[in-house]
Structure formats: structure tokens, C-alpha cells
């Protein structure tokens, strides 16, 4: 048991790939496992992907709407975005979300975080002025402060991948996105702020375990 999430495997893994807020999807030669199938609706939730070596924990609730399944977001069908399937869904949280990798072989890793601002799009009146910013932590160290997806990608509905190097020493990896109270809080409406992420890819320093990834 780790962080309230049951770990079922003892084997050493060297990678994991997550399609946040969506179903399983293949991107190139890499299968990104989806985290869509969560039945609970609560301000705090834990999830472990059955048969895999990762899970996540999310805190906070979007209090100003009546949607009890609002921790996921899907690109609106009427938006003319040129993004791959990997970026058409996302997981979001009003406060904090932490993804965990378990049973990893100790050593150096490359973490690639995939983002696209598919909610605060420039094509929707009132959303253009919205400013989503959040902090990114890897292994407890803040690696990005006030990260703004739209600014980093030079627009909405545009994907961007941010790579980070890190080290695993206790077979566990932690990736946390945290809203620190900055950015928009009432535009387009209260409760729509907070971190959002499209996908995560974690690879051992030995690239043979992630062949085919861009």
C-alpha cells in the first residue's frame, strides 16, 4: 500500500505511459493506458490501473457546477483543433493531482508531460482571457512554477511536450500538478481553474524500453 493506492506488482518496470482522462490509445508504437474508468465521484479519489504499475491521487472538487464527473475533459466536437487523439482528452483537478509510478527499476528516467489547452480555447467567447497556471513537481522538487499551457504552446488546441530528467532511488516516481491560487479564478466561471494534463510518458534512461516514442 502506498499513498492509499494498492500496489499489486513486485516486478521491476522501466516505463509507463498514461492517456489522462481518456481510454487506451496508441501513439506511434507506444500504447498509452487510459485512466478513464473511475466510478467514484468525490473531492478526493485514488486510482490504480489494474495490471499496471501506475496510479493517481486527486484532491479538490469543482463546487460551482452540478457535474459530478467533471475531473475529465474532452475536446468539443465543434472545435477545429489539429491535435492527435492523445490530446483530445485530459484529466483536470481544481487543486492537486499526483501520478505515481511503482515498482520501477532504480536509475535515471526521462519524464515527458503532454499538454494541450483544450478547455480555455480562443475560439469560444469569454474563454480567450482565461489564464490557467499551475506548478509542476517531480520527485517532490518543483520543476515548473506558474506553468501556462497556452503560453508555452503559443495558443490553445496546440499540443506541447515538456521533458524532464529525474532519478528513481526507491522504485517509486511521483509527478504532481498543483494549483497555488494564481491565474484565473472567475473567468470563464468559478471552479474552472486548476491543473489539466493530456498524457504522461516515463522512460528509463535506456531508450530501448521506449522505442518509437517521439
Short mmCIF file of C-alpha atoms in Angstrom, two decimals:
data_model
loop_
_atom_site.label_atom_id
_atom_site.label_comp_id
_atom_site.label_asym_id
_atom_site.label_seq_id
_atom_site.Cartn_x
_atom_site.Cartn_y
_atom_site.Cartn_z
CA UNK A 1 0.00 0.00 0.00
CA UNK A 2 1.38 3.43 -1.00
CA UNK A 3 -0.43 6.79 -0.66
CA UNK A 4 -3.69 4.89 -0.22
CA UNK A 5 -3.28 3.05 -3.53
CA UNK A 6 -2.81 -0.71 -3.50
CA UNK A 7 0.28 -1.86 -5.39
CA UNK A 8 -0.17 -5.33 -6.85
CA UNK A 9 3.14 -5.99 -8.61
CA UNK A 10 6.65 -6.65 -7.36
CA UNK A 11 8.41 -6.85 -10.73
CA UNK A 12 10.76 -4.10 -11.84
CA UNK A 13 9.32 -1.90 -14.58
CA UNK A 14 11.26 0.53 -16.74
CA UNK A 15 8.47 2.64 -18.23
CA UNK A 16 4.80 3.57 -18.15
CA UNK A 17 2.56 5.66 -20.41
CA UNK A 18 -0.79 7.23 -19.45
CA UNK A 19 -3.57 8.79 -21.53
CA UNK A 20 -5.01 11.14 -18.92
CA UNK A 21 -8.80 11.40 -18.88
CA UNK A 22 -9.26 9.01 -21.79
CA UNK A 23 -9.28 5.42 -23.00
CA UNK A 24 -6.29 3.38 -24.14
CA UNK A 25 -4.79 4.97 -27.24
CA UNK A 26 -1.78 4.12 -29.37
CA UNK A 27 0.52 6.98 -30.33
CA UNK A 28 3.15 5.78 -32.76
CA UNK A 29 4.37 2.47 -31.35
CA UNK A 30 3.56 3.38 -27.76
CA UNK A 31 0.33 2.30 -26.04
CA UNK A 32 -0.87 4.95 -23.62
CA UNK A 33 -3.08 3.33 -20.99
CA UNK A 34 -6.25 5.26 -20.16
CA UNK A 35 -7.39 6.32 -16.70
CA UNK A 36 -10.98 6.98 -17.75
CA UNK A 37 -12.80 4.18 -15.94
CA UNK A 38 -13.28 5.60 -12.46
CA UNK A 39 -16.66 5.05 -10.87
CA UNK A 40 -16.36 7.21 -7.76
CA UNK A 41 -17.16 10.91 -7.58
CA UNK A 42 -15.64 12.63 -4.59
CA UNK A 43 -13.46 15.54 -3.59
CA UNK A 44 -10.57 13.13 -3.05
CA UNK A 45 -10.01 9.97 -5.04
CA UNK A 46 -7.38 7.31 -5.59
CA UNK A 47 -6.98 5.07 -8.62
CA UNK A 48 -4.69 2.21 -9.54
CA UNK A 49 -4.66 0.90 -13.11
CA UNK A 50 -5.26 -2.88 -12.82
CA UNK A 51 -2.39 -4.89 -14.25
CA UNK A 52 -0.11 -1.87 -14.50
CA UNK A 53 2.48 -0.08 -12.39
CA UNK A 54 0.89 3.33 -12.00
CA UNK A 55 -1.96 5.15 -10.32
CA UNK A 56 -3.02 8.61 -9.27
CA UNK A 57 -4.48 10.58 -6.41
CA UNK A 58 -6.60 13.71 -6.90
CA UNK A 59 -7.85 16.28 -4.40
CA UNK A 60 -10.39 19.07 -4.68
CA UNK A 61 -13.87 19.38 -6.14
CA UNK A 62 -15.43 21.75 -8.66
CA UNK A 63 -18.04 23.12 -6.27
CA UNK A 64 -19.72 25.64 -8.56
CA UNK A 65 -21.23 23.23 -11.04
CA UNK A 66 -23.61 20.28 -10.87
CA UNK A 67 -21.39 17.94 -12.85
CA UNK A 68 -20.25 15.03 -10.71
CA UNK A 69 -17.94 13.65 -13.37
CA UNK A 70 -16.04 16.86 -14.09
CA UNK A 71 -12.50 15.68 -13.41
CA UNK A 72 -12.11 14.74 -17.09
CA UNK A 73 -12.37 16.96 -20.14
CA UNK A 74 -12.93 16.13 -23.81
CA UNK A 75 -12.31 18.47 -26.73
CA UNK A 76 -15.58 19.93 -28.01
CA UNK A 77 -16.54 18.40 -31.38
CA UNK A 78 -17.16 21.82 -32.93
CA UNK A 79 -13.60 23.00 -32.24
CA UNK A 80 -11.30 22.82 -35.26
CA UNK A 81 -8.20 21.64 -33.43
CA UNK A 82 -5.36 19.87 -35.17
CA UNK A 83 -4.22 17.54 -32.41
CA UNK A 84 -3.79 13.78 -32.20
CA UNK A 85 -6.11 11.51 -30.21
CA UNK A 86 -3.70 11.71 -27.30
CA UNK A 87 -4.57 15.37 -26.77
CA UNK A 88 -8.33 15.24 -27.27
CA UNK A 89 -8.93 14.22 -23.67
CA UNK A 90 -7.41 15.44 -20.42
CA UNK A 91 -7.68 14.99 -16.69
CA UNK A 92 -8.18 18.09 -14.62
CA UNK A 93 -8.42 18.98 -10.95
CA UNK A 94 -9.29 22.17 -9.07
CA UNK A 95 -6.40 21.73 -6.63
CA UNK A 96 -3.87 18.92 -6.99
CA UNK A 97 -3.32 15.70 -8.86
CA UNK A 98 -0.43 13.29 -8.33
CA UNK A 99 0.50 10.42 -10.63
CA UNK A 100 2.61 7.61 -9.18
CA UNK A 101 4.84 5.05 -10.86
CA UNK A 102 5.52 1.93 -8.81
CA UNK A 103 7.96 -0.97 -8.83
CA UNK A 104 10.35 0.84 -11.15
CA UNK A 105 13.93 -0.21 -11.64
CA UNK A 106 16.14 2.32 -9.88
CA UNK A 107 18.09 4.65 -12.15
CA UNK A 108 17.73 7.65 -14.43
CA UNK A 109 14.44 8.37 -16.20
CA UNK A 110 13.01 10.81 -18.70
CA UNK A 111 9.54 12.13 -17.84
CA UNK A 112 7.55 13.63 -20.70
CA UNK A 113 4.42 15.57 -19.79
CA UNK A 114 1.97 16.16 -22.64
CA UNK A 115 -0.31 19.19 -22.56
CA UNK A 116 -2.86 20.98 -24.74
CA UNK A 117 -5.23 23.73 -23.59
CA UNK A 118 -8.46 22.23 -24.93
CA UNK A 119 -10.80 23.90 -22.43
CA UNK A 120 -9.84 27.60 -22.41
CA UNK A 121 -9.86 27.85 -26.20
CA UNK A 122 -9.52 31.06 -28.18
CA UNK A 123 -12.49 30.06 -30.35
CA UNK A 124 -15.02 30.41 -27.53
CA UNK A 125 -16.08 33.92 -26.45
CA UNK A 126 -15.18 34.55 -22.83
CA UNK A 127 -12.55 31.82 -22.70
CA UNK A 128 -9.86 33.76 -24.56
CA UNK A 129 -8.97 35.83 -21.48
CA UNK A 130 -8.81 32.84 -19.12
CA UNK A 131 -5.36 32.17 -17.72
CA UNK A 132 -4.60 28.73 -16.26
CA UNK A 133 -1.33 28.49 -14.32
CA UNK A 134 -0.05 25.76 -12.03
CA UNK A 135 3.14 24.32 -10.59
CA UNK A 136 4.77 21.03 -11.57
CA UNK A 137 6.66 18.84 -9.10
CA UNK A 138 8.68 15.71 -9.88
CA UNK A 139 10.00 13.60 -7.00
CA UNK A 140 8.99 16.41 -4.64
CA UNK A 141 11.05 19.05 -6.46
CA UNK A 142 9.32 21.95 -8.17
CA UNK A 143 10.43 21.93 -11.81
CA UNK A 144 7.96 24.50 -13.19
CA UNK A 145 6.27 27.42 -11.45
CA UNK A 146 3.19 29.15 -12.86
CA UNK A 147 3.22 26.95 -15.94
CA UNK A 148 0.75 28.22 -18.55
CA UNK A 149 -0.07 25.71 -21.28
CA UNK A 150 -1.46 28.24 -23.72
CA UNK A 151 1.60 30.47 -23.47
CA UNK A 152 4.05 27.57 -23.70
CA UNK A 153 2.30 26.12 -26.77
CA UNK A 154 1.68 29.52 -28.39
CA UNK A 155 -2.07 29.07 -28.41
CA UNK A 156 -4.96 26.85 -27.41
CA UNK A 157 -5.73 23.47 -29.02
CA UNK A 158 -2.00 23.11 -29.68
CA UNK A 159 -0.01 20.31 -28.11
CA UNK A 160 3.28 20.68 -26.30
CA UNK A 161 5.52 18.11 -24.63
CA UNK A 162 7.78 19.12 -21.75
CA UNK A 163 10.66 16.70 -20.92
CA UNK A 164 12.29 16.38 -17.51
CA UNK A 165 15.16 14.25 -16.25
CA UNK A 166 14.85 12.61 -12.87
CA UNK A 167 16.20 9.73 -10.80
CA UNK A 168 14.38 6.85 -9.11
CA UNK A 169 16.09 5.58 -5.97
CA UNK A 170 13.31 3.76 -4.09
CA UNK A 171 11.46 2.20 -7.06
CA UNK A 172 8.80 4.92 -6.94
CA UNK A 173 8.20 8.03 -9.06
CA UNK A 174 5.90 10.91 -8.18
CA UNK A 175 4.58 13.58 -10.58
CA UNK A 176 2.39 16.27 -9.04
CA UNK A 177 0.48 19.17 -10.57
CA UNK A 178 -0.61 21.79 -8.05
CA UNK A 179 -2.74 24.92 -8.30
CA UNK A 180 -1.22 27.55 -5.99
CA UNK A 181 -4.07 30.06 -6.25
CA UNK A 182 -2.72 32.08 -9.15
CA UNK A 183 -4.18 32.72 -12.58
CA UNK A 184 -7.89 32.91 -13.42
CA UNK A 185 -10.40 32.13 -10.70
CA UNK A 186 -13.66 33.52 -12.09
CA UNK A 187 -13.08 33.50 -15.88
CA UNK A 188 -14.92 31.93 -17.62
CA UNK A 189 -16.58 30.89 -14.36
CA UNK A 190 -15.60 29.99 -10.83
CA UNK A 191 -14.29 26.47 -10.49
CA UNK A 192 -12.82 26.02 -13.97
CA UNK A 193 -9.25 26.76 -12.96
CA UNK A 194 -6.68 24.21 -11.79
CA UNK A 195 -4.18 21.86 -13.47
CA UNK A 196 -5.01 19.89 -16.61
CA UNK A 197 -2.87 17.26 -18.36
CA UNK A 198 -3.28 15.18 -21.52
CA UNK A 199 -0.73 12.39 -21.17
CA UNK A 200 2.37 11.18 -19.33
CA UNK A 201 5.28 9.13 -20.64
CA UNK A 202 8.03 7.83 -18.38
CA UNK A 203 11.04 6.01 -19.83
CA UNK A 204 14.18 4.52 -18.37
CA UNK A 205 17.45 6.11 -19.43
CA UNK A 206 17.87 3.01 -21.59
CA UNK A 207 15.89 4.09 -24.65
CA UNK A 208 15.21 0.51 -25.78
CA UNK A 209 12.28 0.49 -23.36
CA UNK A 210 10.53 3.31 -25.22
CA UNK A 211 11.29 2.58 -28.84
CA UNK A 212 9.17 4.52 -31.27
CA UNK A 213 8.37 7.45 -28.99
CA UNK A 214 8.89 10.87 -30.47
#
